[in-house]
XYZ file of N, CA and C in Angstrom:
729
model
N 41.101 9.384 -39.952
C 41.457 10.097 -38.651
C 42.774 9.428 -38.093
N 43.335 10.134 -37.184
C 44.562 9.649 -36.535
C 44.480 8.537 -35.536
N 45.472 7.734 -35.366
C 45.325 6.684 -34.365
C 44.889 7.268 -32.971
N 45.288 8.380 -32.642
C 44.855 8.998 -31.394
C 43.420 9.226 -31.361
N 42.843 9.800 -32.467
C 41.489 10.096 -32.563
C 40.635 8.695 -32.554
N 41.142 7.721 -33.166
C 40.387 6.446 -33.296
C 40.323 5.811 -31.790
N 41.511 6.033 -31.005
C 41.492 5.480 -29.688
C 40.533 6.252 -28.801
N 40.363 7.464 -29.109
C 39.478 8.323 -28.209
C 38.123 7.920 -28.476
N 37.814 7.644 -29.805
C 36.353 7.116 -30.101
C 36.103 5.923 -29.447
N 37.130 4.915 -29.454
C 36.960 3.650 -28.849
C 36.703 3.716 -27.332
N 37.498 4.665 -26.711
C 37.402 4.847 -25.275
C 36.059 5.425 -24.943
N 35.498 6.373 -25.718
C 34.273 6.907 -25.562
C 33.106 6.001 -25.716
N 33.190 5.134 -26.763
C 32.280 4.087 -27.057
C 32.218 3.146 -25.849
N 33.376 2.721 -25.346
C 33.388 1.795 -24.294
C 32.844 2.352 -23.032
N 33.124 3.607 -22.849
C 32.622 4.423 -21.602
C 31.039 4.415 -21.649
N 30.536 4.715 -22.848
C 29.148 4.756 -23.127
C 28.467 3.423 -22.867
N 29.022 2.390 -23.326
C 28.532 1.044 -23.140
C 28.488 0.682 -21.630
N 29.513 1.016 -20.916
C 29.599 0.771 -19.490
C 28.461 1.492 -18.761
N 28.246 2.825 -19.167
C 27.240 3.509 -18.574
C 25.878 3.055 -18.873
N 25.678 2.617 -20.138
C 24.445 2.014 -20.570
C 24.138 0.720 -19.742
N 25.219 -0.103 -19.578
C 25.062 -1.384 -18.933
C 24.706 -1.099 -17.478
N 25.295 -0.134 -16.772
C 25.057 0.105 -15.395
C 23.590 0.729 -15.273
N 23.263 1.557 -16.146
C 21.989 2.142 -16.189
C 20.887 1.048 -16.386
N 21.160 0.158 -17.256
C 20.255 -0.929 -17.597
C 20.030 -1.825 -16.351
N 21.158 -2.137 -15.659
C 20.977 -3.064 -14.476
C 20.262 -2.309 -13.372
N 20.632 -0.972 -13.147
C 19.918 -0.246 -12.125
C 18.458 -0.018 -12.411
N 18.152 0.181 -13.648
C 16.700 0.411 -14.059
C 15.922 -0.845 -14.062
N 16.442 -1.890 -14.654
C 15.772 -3.172 -14.674
C 15.694 -3.873 -13.341
N 16.643 -3.712 -12.586
C 16.634 -4.459 -11.316
C 16.729 -5.908 -11.434
N 17.109 -6.407 -12.560
C 17.192 -7.878 -12.864
C 18.340 -8.584 -12.241
N 19.277 -7.914 -11.614
C 20.376 -8.498 -10.962
C 20.021 -8.725 -9.480
N 18.935 -8.254 -9.034
C 18.486 -8.313 -7.699
C 18.074 -9.810 -7.406
N 17.989 -10.139 -6.120
C 17.508 -11.434 -5.723
C 15.970 -11.618 -5.895
N 15.604 -12.703 -6.500
C 14.146 -12.902 -6.779
C 13.650 -14.001 -5.865
N 12.452 -13.700 -5.255
C 11.839 -14.780 -4.440
C 10.655 -15.225 -5.285
N 10.576 -16.578 -5.334
C 9.377 -17.206 -5.935
C 8.297 -17.536 -5.059
N 7.156 -17.027 -5.309
C 6.002 -17.321 -4.348
C 5.332 -18.599 -4.779
N 5.361 -19.626 -3.941
C 4.775 -20.933 -4.153
C 3.610 -21.229 -3.316
N 2.427 -21.337 -3.921
C 1.235 -21.719 -3.221
C 1.072 -23.221 -3.464
N 1.416 -24.074 -2.569
C 1.347 -25.458 -2.827
C -0.011 -26.036 -3.462
N -1.041 -25.572 -2.821
C -2.421 -26.088 -3.206
C -2.641 -25.598 -4.611
N -2.265 -24.469 -4.971
C -2.474 -24.023 -6.361
C -1.522 -24.740 -7.334
N -0.348 -24.925 -6.916
C 0.604 -25.735 -7.730
C 0.062 -27.054 -7.998
N -0.632 -27.796 -7.159
C -1.071 -29.142 -7.334
C -2.298 -29.028 -8.368
N -3.097 -27.989 -8.166
C -4.222 -27.786 -9.024
C -3.643 -27.596 -10.449
N -2.544 -26.877 -10.618
C -1.947 -26.425 -11.860
C -1.433 -27.773 -12.533
N -0.895 -28.680 -11.768
C -0.367 -29.919 -12.330
C -1.560 -30.746 -12.825
N -2.613 -30.831 -12.052
C -3.856 -31.629 -12.504
C -4.400 -31.032 -13.664
N -4.519 -29.628 -13.708
C -5.078 -28.945 -14.773
C -4.284 -29.201 -16.094
N -2.925 -29.133 -15.985
C -2.058 -29.401 -17.116
C -2.258 -30.847 -17.685
N -2.306 -31.776 -16.704
C -2.362 -33.163 -17.147
C -3.670 -33.487 -17.808
N -4.761 -32.827 -17.385
C -6.088 -33.100 -17.980
C -6.502 -32.158 -19.060
N -5.518 -31.356 -19.517
C -5.866 -30.361 -20.557
C -6.344 -30.955 -21.862
N -5.768 -32.034 -22.233
C -6.220 -32.691 -23.451
C -7.567 -33.176 -23.553
N -8.068 -33.811 -22.391
C -9.447 -34.303 -22.335
C -10.381 -33.044 -22.131
N -10.067 -32.152 -21.377
C -10.929 -30.988 -21.150
C -11.059 -30.202 -22.487
N -9.984 -30.104 -23.189
C -9.964 -29.461 -24.499
C -10.911 -30.086 -25.538
N -10.889 -31.512 -25.407
C -11.723 -32.239 -26.374
C -13.279 -32.035 -25.982
N -13.494 -32.077 -24.635
C -14.872 -31.946 -24.258
C -15.405 -30.523 -24.551
N -14.583 -29.560 -24.381
C -15.072 -28.083 -24.673
C -15.239 -27.894 -26.141
N -14.412 -28.525 -26.980
C -14.466 -28.371 -28.361
C -15.823 -28.754 -28.940
N -16.593 -29.701 -28.366
C -17.825 -30.078 -28.827
C -18.870 -29.068 -28.623
N -18.804 -28.239 -27.482
C -19.798 -27.206 -27.166
C -19.214 -25.845 -27.351
N -18.075 -25.655 -27.964
C -17.380 -24.394 -28.006
C -18.090 -23.408 -28.874
N -18.232 -22.250 -28.444
C -18.731 -21.120 -29.282
C -17.564 -20.089 -29.474
N -17.637 -19.408 -30.625
C -16.538 -18.501 -30.869
C -16.368 -17.473 -29.717
N -15.176 -17.321 -29.239
C -15.012 -16.382 -28.106
C -15.157 -14.953 -28.607
N -15.383 -14.016 -27.629
C -15.550 -12.630 -28.024
C -14.528 -12.022 -28.759
N -13.232 -12.419 -28.482
C -12.054 -11.816 -29.172
C -11.841 -12.598 -30.405
N -11.778 -11.889 -31.499
C -11.716 -12.579 -32.835
C -10.386 -13.262 -32.997
N -9.322 -13.018 -32.327
C -8.070 -13.697 -32.547
C -7.799 -14.864 -31.548
N -8.707 -15.089 -30.668
C -8.611 -16.216 -29.782
C -9.007 -17.484 -30.526
N -8.249 -18.463 -30.366
C -8.609 -19.837 -30.959
C -9.168 -20.830 -29.957
N -9.565 -21.887 -30.473
C -10.306 -22.857 -29.535
C -9.483 -23.216 -28.306
N -8.190 -23.528 -28.557
C -7.346 -24.027 -27.436
C -7.171 -22.884 -26.333
N -7.236 -21.633 -26.808
C -7.099 -20.505 -25.807
C -8.297 -20.356 -24.939
N -9.514 -20.425 -25.464
C -10.657 -20.328 -24.713
C -10.802 -21.503 -23.780
N -10.412 -22.623 -24.318
C -10.516 -23.900 -23.536
C -9.552 -23.841 -22.339
N -8.272 -23.364 -22.594
C -7.328 -23.216 -21.510
C -7.853 -22.325 -20.423
N -8.430 -21.160 -20.779
C -8.928 -20.224 -19.850
C -10.076 -20.833 -19.003
N -10.933 -21.479 -19.707
C -12.085 -22.133 -19.088
C -11.630 -23.177 -18.104
N -10.748 -24.030 -18.573
C -10.178 -25.126 -17.789
C -9.561 -24.638 -16.379
N -8.560 -23.649 -16.683
C -7.771 -23.185 -15.496
C -8.701 -22.528 -14.396
N -9.624 -21.679 -14.905
C -10.455 -21.027 -13.972
C -11.452 -22.018 -13.265
N -11.837 -23.153 -13.955
C -12.779 -24.010 -13.355
C -12.186 -24.846 -12.243
N -10.856 -24.947 -12.140
C -10.290 -25.803 -11.141
C -9.806 -24.916 -9.910
N -9.926 -23.738 -9.986
C -9.364 -22.802 -8.966
C -9.986 -22.988 -7.593
N -11.288 -23.257 -7.633
C -12.138 -23.424 -6.315
C -12.334 -24.821 -5.962
N -11.866 -25.784 -6.799
C -12.018 -27.161 -6.560
C -10.892 -27.758 -5.681
N -11.303 -28.674 -4.689
C -10.094 -29.346 -4.033
C -9.365 -30.310 -4.852
N -8.126 -30.489 -4.458
C -7.274 -31.370 -5.269
C -7.643 -32.773 -4.796
N -8.213 -33.583 -5.658
C -8.609 -34.995 -5.400
C -7.512 -35.980 -5.805
N -7.101 -35.793 -7.119
C -6.106 -36.623 -7.614
C -5.291 -35.868 -8.613
N -3.866 -35.790 -8.319
C -3.048 -35.005 -9.191
C -2.323 -35.993 -10.089
N -2.396 -35.791 -11.349
C -1.762 -36.665 -12.372
C -0.370 -36.066 -12.590
N 0.660 -36.717 -12.127
C 2.076 -36.197 -12.369
C 2.473 -36.608 -13.756
N 3.460 -35.923 -14.230
C 3.975 -36.165 -15.590
C 4.396 -37.656 -15.808
N 4.910 -38.339 -14.743
C 5.281 -39.688 -14.912
C 4.173 -40.641 -15.042
N 2.972 -40.184 -14.631
C 1.825 -41.057 -14.544
C 0.905 -40.884 -15.935
N 1.361 -39.926 -16.696
C 0.498 -39.711 -17.896
C 0.633 -40.846 -18.976
N -0.375 -41.121 -19.648
C -0.416 -42.065 -20.669
C 0.409 -41.438 -21.852
N 0.875 -42.259 -22.768
C 1.562 -41.789 -24.013
C 0.707 -40.741 -24.752
N -0.635 -41.073 -24.778
C -1.469 -40.005 -25.415
C -1.554 -38.661 -24.717
N -1.666 -38.740 -23.381
C -1.603 -37.569 -22.591
C -0.307 -36.736 -22.821
N 0.835 -37.568 -22.809
C 2.119 -36.845 -23.036
C 2.147 -36.076 -24.327
N 1.632 -36.802 -25.379
C 1.701 -36.185 -26.670
C 0.886 -34.980 -26.760
N -0.320 -35.079 -26.199
C -1.226 -33.943 -26.321
C -0.630 -32.719 -25.364
N -0.081 -33.094 -24.298
C 0.543 -32.148 -23.415
C 1.630 -31.386 -24.086
N 2.374 -32.107 -24.901
C 3.468 -31.419 -25.564
C 2.913 -30.565 -26.740
N 1.876 -31.013 -27.365
C 1.290 -30.394 -28.439
C 0.502 -29.009 -28.027
N -0.228 -29.134 -26.903
C -0.862 -27.886 -26.351
C -0.440 -27.759 -24.996
N 0.637 -27.115 -24.818
C 1.200 -26.828 -23.534
C 0.268 -25.791 -22.858
N -0.228 -26.147 -21.744
C -1.124 -25.193 -21.032
C -0.406 -23.855 -20.656
N 0.910 -23.931 -20.376
C 1.626 -22.710 -20.016
C 1.651 -21.756 -21.342
N 2.065 -22.352 -22.371
C 2.213 -21.507 -23.592
C 0.772 -21.007 -24.056
N -0.316 -21.789 -23.983
C -1.467 -21.462 -24.458
C -2.132 -20.364 -23.625
N -1.945 -20.378 -22.314
C -2.453 -19.360 -21.438
C -1.614 -18.095 -21.703
N -0.312 -18.288 -21.910
C 0.466 -17.062 -22.211
C 0.088 -16.351 -23.484
N -0.264 -17.160 -24.473
C -0.698 -16.621 -25.738
C -2.101 -15.938 -25.588
N -2.952 -16.600 -24.747
C -4.353 -16.045 -24.589
C -4.262 -14.640 -23.861
N -3.411 -14.505 -22.853
C -3.219 -13.331 -22.122
C -2.754 -12.196 -23.060
N -1.803 -12.495 -23.955
C -1.173 -11.575 -24.836
C -2.181 -11.075 -25.838
N -3.035 -11.982 -26.349
C -3.984 -11.570 -27.353
C -5.158 -10.679 -26.650
N -5.629 -11.094 -25.477
C -6.643 -10.291 -24.936
C -6.085 -8.881 -24.415
N -4.822 -8.748 -24.078
C -4.231 -7.624 -23.572
C -4.351 -6.460 -24.698
N -4.459 -6.814 -25.907
C -4.411 -5.810 -27.054
C -5.621 -4.917 -26.905
N -6.763 -5.344 -26.357
C -7.945 -4.597 -26.210
C -8.269 -4.120 -24.812
N -7.183 -4.094 -23.977
C -7.369 -3.715 -22.583
C -6.438 -2.619 -22.164
N -6.761 -1.973 -20.894
C -5.879 -1.049 -20.372
C -4.540 -1.705 -20.048
N -3.495 -0.981 -20.206
C -2.148 -1.691 -20.072
C -1.895 -2.286 -18.640
N -2.266 -1.551 -17.577
C -2.021 -1.970 -16.172
C -3.299 -1.940 -15.382
N -3.526 -3.080 -14.566
C -4.778 -3.230 -13.785
C -4.458 -3.608 -12.441
N -5.417 -3.242 -11.499
C -5.225 -3.688 -10.080
C -6.091 -4.907 -9.766
N -5.659 -5.799 -9.000
C -6.450 -6.923 -8.507
C -5.980 -7.419 -7.262
N -6.691 -8.357 -6.686
C -6.308 -8.961 -5.376
C -6.329 -10.422 -5.489
N -5.150 -11.039 -5.007
C -5.076 -12.445 -5.030
C -5.038 -12.917 -3.549
N -5.837 -13.952 -3.228
C -5.931 -14.429 -1.834
C -5.598 -15.892 -1.835
N -4.963 -16.274 -0.733
C -4.680 -17.652 -0.517
C -4.869 -18.073 0.920
N -4.911 -19.375 1.200
C -5.270 -19.894 2.564
C -4.050 -20.034 3.452
N -2.872 -19.866 2.964
C -1.667 -20.071 3.732
C -0.678 -18.815 3.759
N 0.140 -18.727 4.742
C 1.072 -17.603 4.740
C 2.252 -18.010 3.765
N 2.550 -17.181 2.824
C 3.580 -17.570 1.732
C 4.820 -16.928 1.946
N 4.941 -15.739 2.475
C 6.215 -14.997 2.360
C 6.533 -14.255 3.724
N 7.853 -13.975 3.941
C 8.343 -13.365 5.045
C 9.482 -12.443 4.672
N 9.562 -11.191 5.232
C 10.741 -10.360 5.061
C 11.065 -10.233 3.501
N 10.081 -9.806 2.761
C 10.344 -9.474 1.301
C 10.133 -8.088 0.914
N 9.999 -7.161 1.927
C 9.812 -5.814 1.571
C 10.957 -5.217 0.705
N 10.550 -4.570 -0.360
C 11.439 -3.916 -1.304
C 12.270 -4.932 -2.074
N 11.688 -6.151 -2.213
C 12.326 -7.216 -2.947
C 11.524 -7.545 -4.210
N 12.114 -8.168 -5.124
C 11.418 -8.694 -6.311
C 10.834 -10.080 -6.068
N 9.614 -10.292 -6.575
C 9.033 -11.628 -6.397
C 8.218 -11.897 -7.684
N 8.066 -13.252 -7.872
C 7.109 -13.734 -8.939
C 6.421 -14.919 -8.509
N 5.323 -15.263 -9.044
C 4.519 -16.508 -8.745
C 4.956 -17.614 -9.577
N 4.921 -18.898 -9.021
C 5.519 -20.037 -9.672
C 4.520 -20.587 -10.723
N 3.217 -20.225 -10.631
C 2.221 -20.588 -11.580
C 1.370 -19.400 -11.997
N 0.476 -19.588 -12.909
C -0.507 -18.490 -13.193
C -1.400 -18.365 -11.878
N -1.825 -17.168 -11.622
C -2.720 -16.926 -10.570
C -3.903 -16.200 -11.017
N -5.020 -16.332 -10.329
C -6.269 -15.584 -10.797
C -6.654 -14.644 -9.613
N -6.650 -13.374 -9.903
C -6.980 -12.390 -8.987
C -8.485 -11.964 -9.186
N -9.125 -11.452 -8.161
C -10.475 -10.955 -8.275
C -10.788 -9.899 -7.167
N -11.683 -8.951 -7.539
C -11.974 -8.022 -6.404
C -12.983 -8.542 -5.406
N -13.575 -9.638 -5.731
C -14.483 -10.206 -4.827
C -13.778 -11.008 -3.680
N -14.219 -10.869 -2.356
C -13.552 -11.527 -1.302
C -13.821 -12.967 -1.288
N -12.990 -13.757 -0.527
C -13.062 -15.104 -0.174
C -13.055 -15.976 -1.433
N -12.215 -15.743 -2.399
C -12.134 -16.499 -3.549
C -11.319 -17.863 -3.308
N -10.180 -17.662 -2.675
C -9.473 -18.799 -2.302
C -8.815 -18.713 -0.806
N -9.429 -17.826 0.031
C -8.975 -17.749 1.357
C -8.511 -16.323 1.599
N -8.375 -15.936 2.878
C -8.002 -14.695 3.325
C -6.786 -14.638 4.341
N -5.881 -15.504 4.160
C -4.739 -15.562 5.081
C -3.617 -14.685 4.515
N -3.130 -15.016 3.403
C -2.056 -14.163 2.599
C -2.848 -13.558 1.502
N -2.802 -12.121 1.488
C -3.508 -11.401 0.348
C -2.408 -10.575 -0.358
N -2.643 -10.497 -1.603
C -1.716 -9.705 -2.440
C -2.480 -8.624 -3.309
N -2.218 -7.461 -2.882
C -2.906 -6.363 -3.685
C -1.881 -6.020 -4.831
N -2.310 -6.366 -6.071
C -1.402 -6.431 -7.120
C -1.749 -5.358 -8.211
N -0.759 -4.638 -8.570
C -0.784 -3.759 -9.767
C 0.034 -4.429 -10.948
N -0.762 -5.007 -11.845
C -0.159 -5.883 -12.865
C -0.214 -5.278 -14.241
N 0.968 -5.391 -14.947
C 0.942 -4.778 -16.278
C 1.086 -5.869 -17.377
N 1.212 -7.193 -16.875
C 1.308 -8.311 -17.873
C 0.112 -9.167 -17.826
N -0.725 -9.078 -16.752
C -1.941 -9.829 -16.631
C -3.052 -9.221 -17.497
N -4.227 -10.045 -17.608
C -5.310 -9.665 -18.442
C -6.628 -9.896 -17.786
N -7.581 -9.116 -18.030
C -8.925 -9.362 -17.463
C -9.570 -10.483 -18.346
N -9.850 -11.574 -17.736
C -10.323 -12.786 -18.375
C -11.776 -13.117 -17.970
N -12.490 -12.178 -17.361
C -13.812 -12.434 -16.797
C -14.707 -13.057 -17.788
N -14.835 -12.550 -18.944
C -15.763 -13.084 -19.942
C -15.357 -14.387 -20.522
N -14.198 -14.909 -20.226
C -13.690 -16.209 -20.670
C -13.716 -17.226 -19.635
N -13.975 -16.827 -18.352
C -13.816 -17.659 -17.260
C -15.073 -18.593 -16.915
N -14.746 -19.701 -16.214
C -15.784 -20.626 -15.758
C -16.456 -20.184 -14.488
N -15.872 -19.124 -13.757
C -16.259 -18.588 -12.601
C -17.217 -17.388 -12.669
N -18.145 -17.373 -11.829
C -19.112 -16.272 -11.857
C -18.641 -15.144 -10.839
N -17.536 -14.578 -11.168
C -16.908 -13.545 -10.358
C -16.577 -12.260 -11.173
N -16.568 -11.138 -10.464
C -16.367 -9.913 -11.226
C -14.850 -9.644 -11.257
N -14.402 -9.046 -12.375
C -13.125 -8.467 -12.550
C -11.976 -9.566 -12.261
N -12.096 -10.700 -13.047
C -11.030 -11.668 -12.870
C -9.926 -11.398 -13.686
N -8.720 -11.477 -13.064
C -7.521 -11.134 -13.679
C -6.559 -12.248 -13.644
N -6.052 -12.706 -14.825
C -5.079 -13.841 -14.874
C -3.670 -13.204 -14.907
N -2.775 -13.594 -14.012
C -1.479 -13.006 -13.959
C -0.443 -14.150 -14.286
N 0.438 -13.946 -15.177
C 1.452 -14.987 -15.640
C 2.634 -15.075 -14.702
N 3.246 -16.264 -14.495
C 4.377 -16.393 -13.743
C 5.645 -15.838 -14.196
N 5.695 -15.271 -15.360
C 6.861 -14.575 -15.874
C 6.836 -13.074 -15.422
N 5.735 -12.577 -14.921
C 5.688 -11.249 -14.529
C 6.432 -11.050 -13.075
N 7.272 -9.986 -13.007
C 8.080 -9.801 -11.809
C 7.495 -8.581 -11.107
N 7.432 -8.551 -9.781
C 6.881 -7.537 -8.981
C 7.855 -7.104 -7.944
N 7.672 -5.836 -7.548
C 8.421 -5.279 -6.435
C 7.419 -5.273 -5.284
N 7.803 -5.712 -4.061
C 6.943 -5.668 -2.853
C 7.194 -4.248 -2.187
N 6.136 -3.521 -2.278
C 6.195 -2.086 -1.886
C 5.747 -1.905 -0.470
N 4.955 -2.754 0.110
C 4.458 -2.690 1.401
C 3.976 -3.956 1.953
N 4.020 -4.115 3.293
C 3.572 -5.381 3.904
C 2.748 -4.896 5.233
N 1.481 -5.375 5.289
C 0.673 -5.045 6.447
C 0.233 -6.345 7.096
N 0.363 -6.306 8.421
C 0.025 -7.594 9.162
C -1.244 -7.386 10.008
N -1.974 -8.527 10.207
C -3.128 -8.600 11.027
C -4.161 -7.472 10.792
N -4.528 -7.399 9.489
C -5.525 -6.391 9.090
C -6.939 -7.040 9.254
N -7.947 -6.246 9.083
C -9.352 -6.742 9.200
C -9.713 -7.734 8.119
N -9.169 -7.692 6.980
C -9.478 -8.465 5.941
C -8.532 -9.761 5.651
N -7.336 -9.636 6.073
C -6.321 -10.694 5.891
C -5.318 -10.628 7.023
N -4.706 -11.831 7.221
C -3.582 -11.861 8.299
C -2.465 -11.082 7.774
N -2.229 -11.160 6.520
C -1.044 -10.292 6.024
C -1.380 -9.866 4.645
N -1.012 -8.711 4.269
C -1.246 -8.110 2.949
C 0.046 -7.664 2.423
N 0.300 -8.159 1.086
C 1.578 -7.820 0.433
C 1.008 -6.791 -0.759
N 1.664 -5.600 -0.860
C 1.359 -4.810 -1.945
C 2.472 -4.991 -3.017
N 2.104 -5.449 -4.259
C 3.011 -5.771 -5.346
C 2.701 -4.741 -6.471
N 3.813 -4.305 -6.976
C 3.815 -3.404 -8.111
C 4.635 -3.946 -9.286
N 4.080 -4.040 -10.528
C 4.765 -4.735 -11.623
C 6.105 -4.031 -11.970
N 7.116 -4.759 -12.176
C 8.457 -4.146 -12.624
C 8.392 -4.480 -14.083
N 7.929 -3.433 -14.832
C 7.679 -3.684 -16.261
C 8.988 -3.893 -17.097
N 10.129 -3.517 -16.615
C 11.330 -3.600 -17.372
C 12.079 -4.949 -17.030
N 11.466 -5.768 -16.261
C 12.151 -7.077 -15.891
C 11.236 -8.201 -15.937
N 11.541 -9.242 -16.615
C 10.561 -10.386 -16.644
C 11.453 -11.713 -16.416
N 10.825 -12.795 -16.065
C 11.382 -14.051 -15.901
C 11.263 -14.975 -17.140
N 12.438 -15.331 -17.586
C 12.363 -16.131 -18.891
C 12.433 -17.680 -18.448
N 11.299 -18.299 -18.795
C 11.111 -19.755 -18.357
C 12.044 -20.627 -19.046
N 12.439 -20.394 -20.262
C 13.359 -21.339 -21.027
C 14.742 -21.309 -20.408
N 15.214 -20.039 -20.102
C 16.602 -19.944 -19.698
C 16.685 -19.986 -18.158
N 15.492 -19.982 -17.477
C 15.418 -19.920 -16.044
C 16.199 -18.872 -15.431
N 16.028 -17.611 -15.885
C 16.662 -16.439 -15.327
C 15.854 -15.237 -15.687
N 16.195 -14.216 -14.919
C 15.469 -12.929 -15.209
C 16.254 -12.104 -16.275
N 15.536 -11.206 -17.001
C 16.210 -10.444 -17.993
C 15.419 -9.147 -18.204
N 16.150 -8.136 -18.787
C 15.379 -6.900 -19.106
C 14.616 -7.039 -20.396
N 13.399 -6.325 -20.354
C 12.546 -6.410 -21.576
C 13.193 -5.970 -22.720
N 14.184 -5.003 -22.623
C 14.780 -4.378 -23.836
C 16.275 -4.642 -23.920
N 16.696 -5.543 -23.149
C 18.185 -6.063 -23.151
C 18.547 -6.475 -24.539
N 19.595 -5.910 -25.101
C 20.086 -6.438 -26.404
C 20.794 -7.776 -26.175
N 20.471 -8.681 -27.069
C 21.212 -9.906 -26.944
C 20.515 -10.949 -25.892
N 19.357 -10.464 -25.294
C 18.772 -11.368 -24.344
C 17.700 -12.276 -25.035
C-alpha cells in the first residue's frame, strides 16, 4: 500500500485506541475517587484473626470433616470457620505483626488469611448465583457524603439477612457480585451469610438517614468492571489489557 494509505491506517488505529481507552475509563469508572470503608472494631478482629490463623488451623485440622464443596481444602474451610467465629466476639488482645513469634510469622506467610479467604470465595462462587443481596451492619457511623461515589471495604465483611448481627448504626444494603454465600461453612448460626472481599468495588446509589432499622443506610451496588488490586494498591478494570 502507499505511504498515504499506511498513514491513514495508523491514524484510524490510533483513533480507535483513544476511543477504546475513553470508553474503558467511562465504563469501568476506575479513574474515579475511591473511598475506603474502615470499621475499626472489625479491623482489629481481622488482625487478631490473621495472627491466630496458624493455631486455629491446627486445632480445626484435628476435627476437620471434608467440606461440602469438593474443591475446598482444609485451609479454606478453616479460614472461613475462623473468620466467622470472631465476628461477634469482643477484641480482647490483638496480636500485631511485630508481636508475632517467628513460628507465627512463618505460618502467616505460608497460609495468608487474605489469600485463603479469597480462594475460598472464588471456589464457592462456581456453584452459586452470580450476584446476591445482603446487609452488613456495624455499630458506628462510617461514611459521609459518598452518594454516587465508589467505595470498598478495607477487610472482608460478613453480611446477613438477620438483624442485630454487629449493630444497627451504619447499615449497608449490598448487591454483591464477588461475594459468596458461606452459610454452610460458617461458625455462626445465622441464615444467608455472605462473605464480601475487600477487592470488590461498589457504587453508592442511595443514602437514607434516621430509618426505623438503622441510623443511616447506604445502598451499594457492585461495580463489576472495576476491582481493587491489593498488590499494586490501585484500582483497575477487570478486562484492561496490560493490567
